mmCIF file of C-alpha atoms and ligand atoms in Angstrom:
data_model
loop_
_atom_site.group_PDB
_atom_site.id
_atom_site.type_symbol
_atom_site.label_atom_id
_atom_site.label_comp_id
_atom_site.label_asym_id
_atom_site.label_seq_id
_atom_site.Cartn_x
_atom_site.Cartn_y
_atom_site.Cartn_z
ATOM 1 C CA UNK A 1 -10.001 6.023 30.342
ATOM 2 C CA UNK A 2 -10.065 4.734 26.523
ATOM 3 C CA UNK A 3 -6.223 5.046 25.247
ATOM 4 C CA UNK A 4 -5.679 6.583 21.734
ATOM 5 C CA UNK A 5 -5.924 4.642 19.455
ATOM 6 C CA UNK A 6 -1.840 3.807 18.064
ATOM 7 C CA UNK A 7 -1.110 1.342 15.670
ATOM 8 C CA UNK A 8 2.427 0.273 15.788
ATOM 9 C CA UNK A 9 3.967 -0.691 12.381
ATOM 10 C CA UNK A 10 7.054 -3.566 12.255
ATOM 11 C CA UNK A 11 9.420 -3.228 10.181
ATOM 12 C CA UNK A 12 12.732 -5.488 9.298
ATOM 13 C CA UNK A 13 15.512 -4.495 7.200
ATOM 14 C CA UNK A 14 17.813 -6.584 5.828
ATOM 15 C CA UNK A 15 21.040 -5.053 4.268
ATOM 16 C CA UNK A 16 23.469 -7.222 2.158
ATOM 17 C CA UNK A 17 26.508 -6.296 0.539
ATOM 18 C CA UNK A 18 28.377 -8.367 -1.961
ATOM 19 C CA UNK A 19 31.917 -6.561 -2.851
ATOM 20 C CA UNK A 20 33.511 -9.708 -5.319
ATOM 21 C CA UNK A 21 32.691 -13.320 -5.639
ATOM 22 C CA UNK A 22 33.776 -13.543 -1.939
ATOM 23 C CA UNK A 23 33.456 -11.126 0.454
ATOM 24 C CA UNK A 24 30.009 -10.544 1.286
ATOM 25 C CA UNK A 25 27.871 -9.538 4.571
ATOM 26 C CA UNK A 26 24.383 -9.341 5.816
ATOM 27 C CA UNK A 27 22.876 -7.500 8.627
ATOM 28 C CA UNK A 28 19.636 -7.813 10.061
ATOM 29 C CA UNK A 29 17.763 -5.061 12.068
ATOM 30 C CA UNK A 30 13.626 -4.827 13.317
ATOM 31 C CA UNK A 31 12.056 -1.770 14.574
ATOM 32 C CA UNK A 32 8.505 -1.785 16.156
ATOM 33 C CA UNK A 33 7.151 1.585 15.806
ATOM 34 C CA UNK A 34 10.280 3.984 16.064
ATOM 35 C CA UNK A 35 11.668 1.550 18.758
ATOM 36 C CA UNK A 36 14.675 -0.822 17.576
ATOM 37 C CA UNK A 37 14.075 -4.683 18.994
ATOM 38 C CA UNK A 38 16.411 -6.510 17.124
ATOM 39 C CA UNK A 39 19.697 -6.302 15.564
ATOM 40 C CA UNK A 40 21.208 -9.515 14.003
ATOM 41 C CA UNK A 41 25.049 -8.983 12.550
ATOM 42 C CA UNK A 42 26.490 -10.727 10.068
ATOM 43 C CA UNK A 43 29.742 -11.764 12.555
ATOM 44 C CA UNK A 44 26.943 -13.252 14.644
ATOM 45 C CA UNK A 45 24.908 -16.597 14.437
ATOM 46 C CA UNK A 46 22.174 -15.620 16.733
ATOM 47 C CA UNK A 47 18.842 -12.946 16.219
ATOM 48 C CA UNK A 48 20.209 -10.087 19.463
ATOM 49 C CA UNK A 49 17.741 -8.575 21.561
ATOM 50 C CA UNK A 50 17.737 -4.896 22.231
ATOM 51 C CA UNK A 51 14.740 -4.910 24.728
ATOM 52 C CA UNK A 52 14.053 -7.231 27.330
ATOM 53 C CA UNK A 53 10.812 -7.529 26.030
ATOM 54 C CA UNK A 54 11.907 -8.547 22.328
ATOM 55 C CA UNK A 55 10.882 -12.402 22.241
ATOM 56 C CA UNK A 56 6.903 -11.132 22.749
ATOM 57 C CA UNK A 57 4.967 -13.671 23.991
ATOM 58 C CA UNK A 58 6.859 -16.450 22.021
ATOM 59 C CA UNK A 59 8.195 -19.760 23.857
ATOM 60 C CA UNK A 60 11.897 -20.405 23.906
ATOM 61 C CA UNK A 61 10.736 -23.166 21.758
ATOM 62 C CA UNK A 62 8.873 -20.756 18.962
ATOM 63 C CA UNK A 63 11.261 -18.800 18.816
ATOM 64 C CA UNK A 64 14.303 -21.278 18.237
ATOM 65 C CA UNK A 65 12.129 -21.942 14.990
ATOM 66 C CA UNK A 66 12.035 -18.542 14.433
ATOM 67 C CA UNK A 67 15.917 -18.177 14.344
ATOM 68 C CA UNK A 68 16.773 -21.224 12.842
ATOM 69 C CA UNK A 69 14.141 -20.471 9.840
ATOM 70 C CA UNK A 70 16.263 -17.469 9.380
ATOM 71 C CA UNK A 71 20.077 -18.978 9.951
ATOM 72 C CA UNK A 72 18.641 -20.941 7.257
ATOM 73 C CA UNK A 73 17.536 -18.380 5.414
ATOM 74 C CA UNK A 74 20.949 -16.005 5.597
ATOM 75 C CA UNK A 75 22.955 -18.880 4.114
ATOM 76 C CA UNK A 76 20.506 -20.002 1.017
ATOM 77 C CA UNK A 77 20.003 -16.066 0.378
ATOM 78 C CA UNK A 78 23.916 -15.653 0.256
ATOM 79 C CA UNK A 79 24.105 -18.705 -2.003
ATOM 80 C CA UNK A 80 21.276 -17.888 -4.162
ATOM 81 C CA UNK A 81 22.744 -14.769 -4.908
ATOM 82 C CA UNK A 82 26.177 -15.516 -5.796
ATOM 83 C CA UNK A 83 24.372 -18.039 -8.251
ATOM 84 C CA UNK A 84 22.109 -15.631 -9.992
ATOM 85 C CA UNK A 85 24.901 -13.270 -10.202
ATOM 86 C CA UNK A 86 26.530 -16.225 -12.408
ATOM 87 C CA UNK A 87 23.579 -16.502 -14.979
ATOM 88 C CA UNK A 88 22.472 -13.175 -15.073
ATOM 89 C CA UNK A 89 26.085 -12.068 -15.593
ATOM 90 C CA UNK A 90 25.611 -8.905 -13.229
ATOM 91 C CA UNK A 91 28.801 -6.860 -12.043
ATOM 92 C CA UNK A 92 30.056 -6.775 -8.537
ATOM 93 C CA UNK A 93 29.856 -4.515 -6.187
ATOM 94 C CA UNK A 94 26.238 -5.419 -5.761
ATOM 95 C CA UNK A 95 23.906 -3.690 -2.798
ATOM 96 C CA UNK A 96 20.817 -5.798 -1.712
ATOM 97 C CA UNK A 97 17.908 -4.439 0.767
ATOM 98 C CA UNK A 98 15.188 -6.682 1.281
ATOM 99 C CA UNK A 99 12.694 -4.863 3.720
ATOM 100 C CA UNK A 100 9.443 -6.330 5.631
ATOM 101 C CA UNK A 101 6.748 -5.452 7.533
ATOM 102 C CA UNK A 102 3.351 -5.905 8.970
ATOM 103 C CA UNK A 103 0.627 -3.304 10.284
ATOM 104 C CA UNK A 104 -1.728 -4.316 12.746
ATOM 105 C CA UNK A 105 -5.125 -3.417 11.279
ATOM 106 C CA UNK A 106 -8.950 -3.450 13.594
ATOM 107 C CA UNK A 107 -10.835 -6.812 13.953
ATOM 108 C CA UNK A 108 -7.690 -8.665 14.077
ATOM 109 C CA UNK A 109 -6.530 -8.424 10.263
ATOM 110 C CA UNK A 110 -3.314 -7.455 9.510
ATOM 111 C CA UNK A 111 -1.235 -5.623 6.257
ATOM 112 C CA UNK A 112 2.363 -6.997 5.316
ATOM 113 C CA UNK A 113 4.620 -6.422 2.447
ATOM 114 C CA UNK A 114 8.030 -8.003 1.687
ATOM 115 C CA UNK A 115 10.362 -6.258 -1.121
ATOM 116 C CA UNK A 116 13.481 -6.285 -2.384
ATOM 117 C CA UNK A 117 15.690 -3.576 -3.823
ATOM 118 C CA UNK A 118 18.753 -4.143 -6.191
ATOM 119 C CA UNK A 119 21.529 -0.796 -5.957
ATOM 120 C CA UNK A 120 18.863 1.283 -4.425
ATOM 121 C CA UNK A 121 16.178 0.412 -6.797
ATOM 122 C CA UNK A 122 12.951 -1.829 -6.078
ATOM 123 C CA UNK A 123 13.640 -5.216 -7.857
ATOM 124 C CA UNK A 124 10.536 -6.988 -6.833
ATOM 125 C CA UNK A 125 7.926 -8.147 -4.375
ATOM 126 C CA UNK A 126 6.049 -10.720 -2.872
ATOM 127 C CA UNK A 127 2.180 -10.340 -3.341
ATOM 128 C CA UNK A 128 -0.672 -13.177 -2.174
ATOM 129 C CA UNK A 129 1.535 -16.198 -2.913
ATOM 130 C CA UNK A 130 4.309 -15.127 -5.575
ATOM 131 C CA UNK A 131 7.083 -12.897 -6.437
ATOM 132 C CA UNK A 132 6.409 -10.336 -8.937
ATOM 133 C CA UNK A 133 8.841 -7.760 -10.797
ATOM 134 C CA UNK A 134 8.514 -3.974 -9.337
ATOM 135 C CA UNK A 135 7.062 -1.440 -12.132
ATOM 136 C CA UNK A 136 10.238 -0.227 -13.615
ATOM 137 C CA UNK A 137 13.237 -3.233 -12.684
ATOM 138 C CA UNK A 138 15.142 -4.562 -15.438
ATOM 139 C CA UNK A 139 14.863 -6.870 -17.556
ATOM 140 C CA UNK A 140 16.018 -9.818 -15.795
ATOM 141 C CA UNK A 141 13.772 -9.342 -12.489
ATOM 142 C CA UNK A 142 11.318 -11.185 -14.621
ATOM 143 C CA UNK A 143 13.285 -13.904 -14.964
ATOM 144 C CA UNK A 144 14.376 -13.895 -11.734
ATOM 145 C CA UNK A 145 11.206 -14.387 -9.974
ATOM 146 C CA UNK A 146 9.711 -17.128 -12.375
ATOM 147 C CA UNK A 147 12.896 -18.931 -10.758
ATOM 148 C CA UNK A 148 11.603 -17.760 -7.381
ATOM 149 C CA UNK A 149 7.898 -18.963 -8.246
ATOM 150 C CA UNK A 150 9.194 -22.295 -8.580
ATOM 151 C CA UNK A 151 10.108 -22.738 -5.103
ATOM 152 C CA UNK A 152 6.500 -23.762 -3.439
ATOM 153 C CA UNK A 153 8.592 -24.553 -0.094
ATOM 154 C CA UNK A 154 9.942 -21.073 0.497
ATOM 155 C CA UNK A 155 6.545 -19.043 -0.843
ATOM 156 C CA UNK A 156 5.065 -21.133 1.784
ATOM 157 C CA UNK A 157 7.437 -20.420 4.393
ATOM 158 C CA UNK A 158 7.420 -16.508 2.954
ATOM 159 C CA UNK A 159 3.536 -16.385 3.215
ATOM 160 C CA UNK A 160 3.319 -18.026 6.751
ATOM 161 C CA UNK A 161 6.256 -15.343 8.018
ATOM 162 C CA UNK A 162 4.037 -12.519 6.673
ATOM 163 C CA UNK A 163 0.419 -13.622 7.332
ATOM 164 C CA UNK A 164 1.021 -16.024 10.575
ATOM 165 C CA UNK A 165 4.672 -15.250 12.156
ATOM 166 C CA UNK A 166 4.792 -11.096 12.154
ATOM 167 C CA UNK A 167 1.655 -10.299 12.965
ATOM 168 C CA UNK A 168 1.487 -13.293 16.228
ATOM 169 C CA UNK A 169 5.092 -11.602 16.841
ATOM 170 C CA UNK A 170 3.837 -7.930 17.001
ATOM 171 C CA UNK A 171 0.276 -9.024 19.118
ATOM 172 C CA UNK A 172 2.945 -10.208 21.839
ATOM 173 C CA UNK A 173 5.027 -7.021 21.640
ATOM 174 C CA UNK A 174 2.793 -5.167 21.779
ATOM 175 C CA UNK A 175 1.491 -6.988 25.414
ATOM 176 C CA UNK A 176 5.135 -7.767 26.644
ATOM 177 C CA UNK A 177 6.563 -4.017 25.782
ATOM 178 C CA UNK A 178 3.298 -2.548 27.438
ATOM 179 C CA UNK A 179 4.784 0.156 29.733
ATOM 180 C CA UNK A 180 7.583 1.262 27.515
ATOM 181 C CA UNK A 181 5.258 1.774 24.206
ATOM 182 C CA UNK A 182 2.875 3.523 26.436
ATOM 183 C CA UNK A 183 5.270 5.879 28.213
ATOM 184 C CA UNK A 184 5.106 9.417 27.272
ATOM 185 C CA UNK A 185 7.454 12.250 28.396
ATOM 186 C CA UNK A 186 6.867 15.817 28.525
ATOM 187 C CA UNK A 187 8.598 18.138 26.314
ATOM 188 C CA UNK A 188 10.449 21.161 27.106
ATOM 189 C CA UNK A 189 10.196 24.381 24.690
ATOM 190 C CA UNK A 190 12.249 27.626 24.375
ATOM 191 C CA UNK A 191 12.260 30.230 22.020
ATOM 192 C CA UNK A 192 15.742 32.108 20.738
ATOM 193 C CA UNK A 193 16.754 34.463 17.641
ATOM 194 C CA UNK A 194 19.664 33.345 14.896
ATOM 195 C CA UNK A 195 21.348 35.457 12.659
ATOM 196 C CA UNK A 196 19.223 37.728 11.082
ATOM 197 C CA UNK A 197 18.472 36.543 7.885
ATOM 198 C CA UNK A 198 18.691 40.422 6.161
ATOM 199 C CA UNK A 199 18.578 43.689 7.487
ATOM 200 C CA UNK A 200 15.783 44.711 9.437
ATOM 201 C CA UNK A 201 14.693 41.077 9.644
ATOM 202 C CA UNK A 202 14.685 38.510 12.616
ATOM 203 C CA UNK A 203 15.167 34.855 12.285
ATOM 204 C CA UNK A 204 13.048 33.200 15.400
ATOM 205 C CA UNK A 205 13.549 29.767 16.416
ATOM 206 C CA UNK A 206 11.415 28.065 19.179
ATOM 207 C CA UNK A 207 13.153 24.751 20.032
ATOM 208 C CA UNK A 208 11.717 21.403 21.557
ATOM 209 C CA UNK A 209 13.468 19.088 23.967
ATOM 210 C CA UNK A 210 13.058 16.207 25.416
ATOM 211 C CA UNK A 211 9.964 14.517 24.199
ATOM 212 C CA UNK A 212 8.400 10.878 23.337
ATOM 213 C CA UNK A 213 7.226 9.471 21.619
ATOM 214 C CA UNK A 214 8.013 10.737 18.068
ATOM 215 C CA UNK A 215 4.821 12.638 16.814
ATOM 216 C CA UNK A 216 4.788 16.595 17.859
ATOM 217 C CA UNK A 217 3.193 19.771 15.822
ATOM 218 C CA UNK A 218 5.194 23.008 16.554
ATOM 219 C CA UNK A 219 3.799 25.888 14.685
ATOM 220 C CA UNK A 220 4.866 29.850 14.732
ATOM 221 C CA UNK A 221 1.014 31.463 14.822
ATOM 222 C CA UNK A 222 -0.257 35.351 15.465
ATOM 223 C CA UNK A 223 -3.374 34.516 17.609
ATOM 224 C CA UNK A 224 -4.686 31.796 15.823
ATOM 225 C CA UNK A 225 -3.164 31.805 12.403
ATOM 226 C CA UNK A 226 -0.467 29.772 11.754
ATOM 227 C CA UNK A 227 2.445 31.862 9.977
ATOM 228 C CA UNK A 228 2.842 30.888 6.509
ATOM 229 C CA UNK A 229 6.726 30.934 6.149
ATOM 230 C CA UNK A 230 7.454 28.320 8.872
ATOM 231 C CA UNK A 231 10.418 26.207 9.323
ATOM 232 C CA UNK A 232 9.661 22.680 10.266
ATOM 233 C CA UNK A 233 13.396 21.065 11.032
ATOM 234 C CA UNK A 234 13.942 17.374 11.292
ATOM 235 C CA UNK A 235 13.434 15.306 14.244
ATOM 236 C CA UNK A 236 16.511 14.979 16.028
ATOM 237 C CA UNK A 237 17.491 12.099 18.615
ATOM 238 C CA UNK A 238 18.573 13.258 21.700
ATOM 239 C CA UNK A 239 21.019 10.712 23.465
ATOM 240 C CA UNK A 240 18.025 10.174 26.394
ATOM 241 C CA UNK A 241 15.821 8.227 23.749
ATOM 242 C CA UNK A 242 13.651 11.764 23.478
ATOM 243 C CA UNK A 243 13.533 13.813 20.787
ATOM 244 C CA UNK A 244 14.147 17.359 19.777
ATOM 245 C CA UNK A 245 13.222 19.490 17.105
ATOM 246 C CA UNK A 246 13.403 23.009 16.003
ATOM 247 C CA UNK A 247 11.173 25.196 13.750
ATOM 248 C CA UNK A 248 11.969 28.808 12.830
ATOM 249 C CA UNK A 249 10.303 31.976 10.968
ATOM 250 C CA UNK A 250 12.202 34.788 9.317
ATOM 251 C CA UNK A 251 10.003 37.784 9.791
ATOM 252 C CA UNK A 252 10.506 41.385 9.402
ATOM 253 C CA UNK A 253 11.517 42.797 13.111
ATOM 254 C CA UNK A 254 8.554 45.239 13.018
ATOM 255 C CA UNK A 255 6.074 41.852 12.435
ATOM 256 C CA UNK A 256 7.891 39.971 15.512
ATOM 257 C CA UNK A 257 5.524 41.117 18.189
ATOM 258 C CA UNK A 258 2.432 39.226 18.705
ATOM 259 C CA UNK A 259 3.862 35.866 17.232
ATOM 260 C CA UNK A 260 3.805 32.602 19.293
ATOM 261 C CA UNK A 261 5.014 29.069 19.234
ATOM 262 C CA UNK A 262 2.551 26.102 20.076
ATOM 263 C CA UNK A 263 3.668 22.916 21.167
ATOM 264 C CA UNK A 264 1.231 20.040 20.592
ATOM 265 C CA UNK A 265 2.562 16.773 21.599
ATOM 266 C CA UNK A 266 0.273 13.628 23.241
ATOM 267 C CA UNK A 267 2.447 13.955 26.155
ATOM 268 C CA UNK A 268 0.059 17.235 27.272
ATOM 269 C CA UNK A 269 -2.527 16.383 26.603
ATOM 270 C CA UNK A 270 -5.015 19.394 25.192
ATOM 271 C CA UNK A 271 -2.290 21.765 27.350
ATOM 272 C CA UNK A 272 -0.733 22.925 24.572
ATOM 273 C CA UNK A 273 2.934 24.600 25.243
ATOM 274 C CA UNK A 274 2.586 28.403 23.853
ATOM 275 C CA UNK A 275 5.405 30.556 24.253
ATOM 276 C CA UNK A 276 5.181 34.505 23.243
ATOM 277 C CA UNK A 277 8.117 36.080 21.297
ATOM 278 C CA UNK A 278 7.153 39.288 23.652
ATOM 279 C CA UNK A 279 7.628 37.433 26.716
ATOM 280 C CA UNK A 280 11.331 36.045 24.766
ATOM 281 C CA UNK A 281 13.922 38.671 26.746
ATOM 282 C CA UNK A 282 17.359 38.061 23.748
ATOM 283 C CA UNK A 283 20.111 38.868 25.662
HETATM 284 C C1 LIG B 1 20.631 -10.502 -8.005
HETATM 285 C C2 LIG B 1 19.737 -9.491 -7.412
HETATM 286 C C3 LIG B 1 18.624 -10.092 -6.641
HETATM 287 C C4 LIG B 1 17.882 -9.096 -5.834
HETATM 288 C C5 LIG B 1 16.635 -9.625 -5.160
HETATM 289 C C6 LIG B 1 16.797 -10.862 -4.394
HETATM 290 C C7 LIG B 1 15.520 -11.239 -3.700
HETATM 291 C C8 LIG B 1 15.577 -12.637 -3.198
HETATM 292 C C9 LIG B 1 14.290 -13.043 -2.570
HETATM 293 N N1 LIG B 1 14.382 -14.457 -2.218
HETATM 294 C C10 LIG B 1 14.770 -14.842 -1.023
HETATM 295 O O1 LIG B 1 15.044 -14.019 -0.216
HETATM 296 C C11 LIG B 1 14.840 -16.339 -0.742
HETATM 297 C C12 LIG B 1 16.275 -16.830 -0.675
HETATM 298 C C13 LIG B 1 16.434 -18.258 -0.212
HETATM 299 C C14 LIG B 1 15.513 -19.241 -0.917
HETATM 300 O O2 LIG B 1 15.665 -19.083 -2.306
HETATM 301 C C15 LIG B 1 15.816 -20.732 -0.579
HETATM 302 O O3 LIG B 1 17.115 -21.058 -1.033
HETATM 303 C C16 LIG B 1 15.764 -21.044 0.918
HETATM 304 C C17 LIG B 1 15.987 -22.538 1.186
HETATM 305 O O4 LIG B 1 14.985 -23.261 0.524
HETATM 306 C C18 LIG B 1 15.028 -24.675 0.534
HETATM 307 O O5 LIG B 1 14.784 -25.178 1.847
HETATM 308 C C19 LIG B 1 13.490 -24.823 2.400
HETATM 309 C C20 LIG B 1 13.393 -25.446 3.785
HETATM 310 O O6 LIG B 1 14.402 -24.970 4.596
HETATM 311 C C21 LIG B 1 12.352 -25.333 1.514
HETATM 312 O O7 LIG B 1 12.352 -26.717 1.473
HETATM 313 C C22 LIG B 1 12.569 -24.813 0.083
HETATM 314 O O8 LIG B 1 11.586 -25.361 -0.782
HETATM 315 C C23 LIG B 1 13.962 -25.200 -0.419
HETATM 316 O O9 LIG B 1 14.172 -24.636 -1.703
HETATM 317 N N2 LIG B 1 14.465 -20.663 1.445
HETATM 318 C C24 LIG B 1 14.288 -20.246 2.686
HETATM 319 O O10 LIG B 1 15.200 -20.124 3.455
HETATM 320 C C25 LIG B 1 12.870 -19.909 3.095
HETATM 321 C C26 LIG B 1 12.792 -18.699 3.979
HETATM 322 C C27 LIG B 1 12.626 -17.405 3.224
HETATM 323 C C28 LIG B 1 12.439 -16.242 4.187
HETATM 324 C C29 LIG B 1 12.549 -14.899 3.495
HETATM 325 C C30 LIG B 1 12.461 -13.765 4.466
HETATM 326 C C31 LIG B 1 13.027 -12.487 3.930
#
């Protein structure tokens, strides 16, 4: 049977903190889809796996390259910064975040983007084959990437990680991490009341457990119409690598019969979970 279409996006982090002119660390992590692959620490010389299926399809060889393009990488970046730092005259503490990532698109194209943030704001990006200042950065992100621009070497190396490397990295995954990016696990659902919200009111929650992947739709409903003052809560990691999430209603306690929660997840396919608040006995 034909398997729904998912496209998995990667996505790399890189965090760097710079406290004074010398202490200063970097830490690496990759997710592919919601799943974490790699973590690389800045106490560690070496890219860590967090899946046995993390190198893809690369050789030991390929991927050596790989790592050693990026111990390369860590140092200049580390370097580079203390030195702008000097001619820009910017004040420590200083908070880096340079994020990646690359979207496997139909007839074997691909999307990927590579930006960098400076104290939680976008600095600047890499677009086609140069660096370019975000919308609103200051003054000297200008400045900063015309010194970037002149670097043919690393735009090179930058363009062949985004257009060649990622999306050769994520085709593997995605073969290699087969069975676990395909599994999908049922959910649990149960419905229970809070504290009423005011008198004469009841505050419903239906709660669901144990499901993956990430994507679910839990709506309160009479018959078919979805109830307008729903609750959606965040997705919440159970330890098990499923999820959970709750979503509640406040609704006058004359108004409670009738209602329902529905539970669509992937996992069920068109089964849809649908639990009655008549059925609910609160003890
Ligand atoms: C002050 C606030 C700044 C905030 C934003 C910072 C954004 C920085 C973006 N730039 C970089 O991340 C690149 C940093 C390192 C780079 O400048 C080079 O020093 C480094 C080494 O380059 C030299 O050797 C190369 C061969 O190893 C080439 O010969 C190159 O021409 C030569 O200059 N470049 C690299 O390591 C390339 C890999 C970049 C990978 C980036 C992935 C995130």
């Amino acid at each position: 049977s034909p398997e729904p279409q998912t496209s998995y996006s990667f996505r790399g982090l890189q965090i760097s903190s710079f406290a004074n002119r010398s202490w200063t660390r970097t830490d690496f992590l990759a997710w592919l889809g919601e799943l974490q692959l790699y973590t690389w620490r800045n106490e560690s010389d070496t890219v860590g796996f967090l899946k046995p299926w993390s190198q893809g399809t690369f050789s030991e060889q390929q991927w050596e390259q790989l790592q050693h393009t990026f111990q390369v990488y860590r140092r200049s970046f580390t370097r580079d910064i203390w030195e702008f730092v000097k001619i820009l005259h910017l004040d420590y503490p200083l908070e880096i975040q340079i994020s990646g990532g690359c979207e496997l698109l139909p007839r074997n194209t691909s999307e990927s983007f590579l930006r960098a943030a400076f104290q939680g704001k976008d600095v600047l990006s890499f677009q086609g084959m140069s660096w370019v200042p975000a919308p609103d950065a200051p003054p000297w992100s200008q400045e900063l990437c015309k010194k970037l621009n002149q670097d043919q070497g690393t735009k090179e190396t930058v363009h062949w990680l985004l257009h060649d490397i990622w999306p050769q990295l994520v085709r593997g995954l995605l073969q290699t991490g087969k069975s676990e990016l395909k599994k999908q696990v049922k959910p649990e659902a149960w419905l229970s009341s809070g504290p009423p919200p005011r008198p004469g009111h009841l505050w419903l929650v239906c709660h669901v457990s144990g499901f993956y992947p990430k994507p679910v739709r839990v709506t309160w409903a009479r018959g078919e119409q979805e109830e307008p003052g729903t609750q959606q809560g965040d997705v919440m990691p159970n330890a098990d690598s499923t999820w959970y999430l709750r979503v509640t209603l406040d609704v006058e306690a004359a108004e409670a019969a009738g209602l329902s929660c529905r539970v669509k997840h992937s996992s069920l396919g068109d089964q849809d979970i649908i639990l009655y608040w008549d059925h609910h006995s609160s003890v």
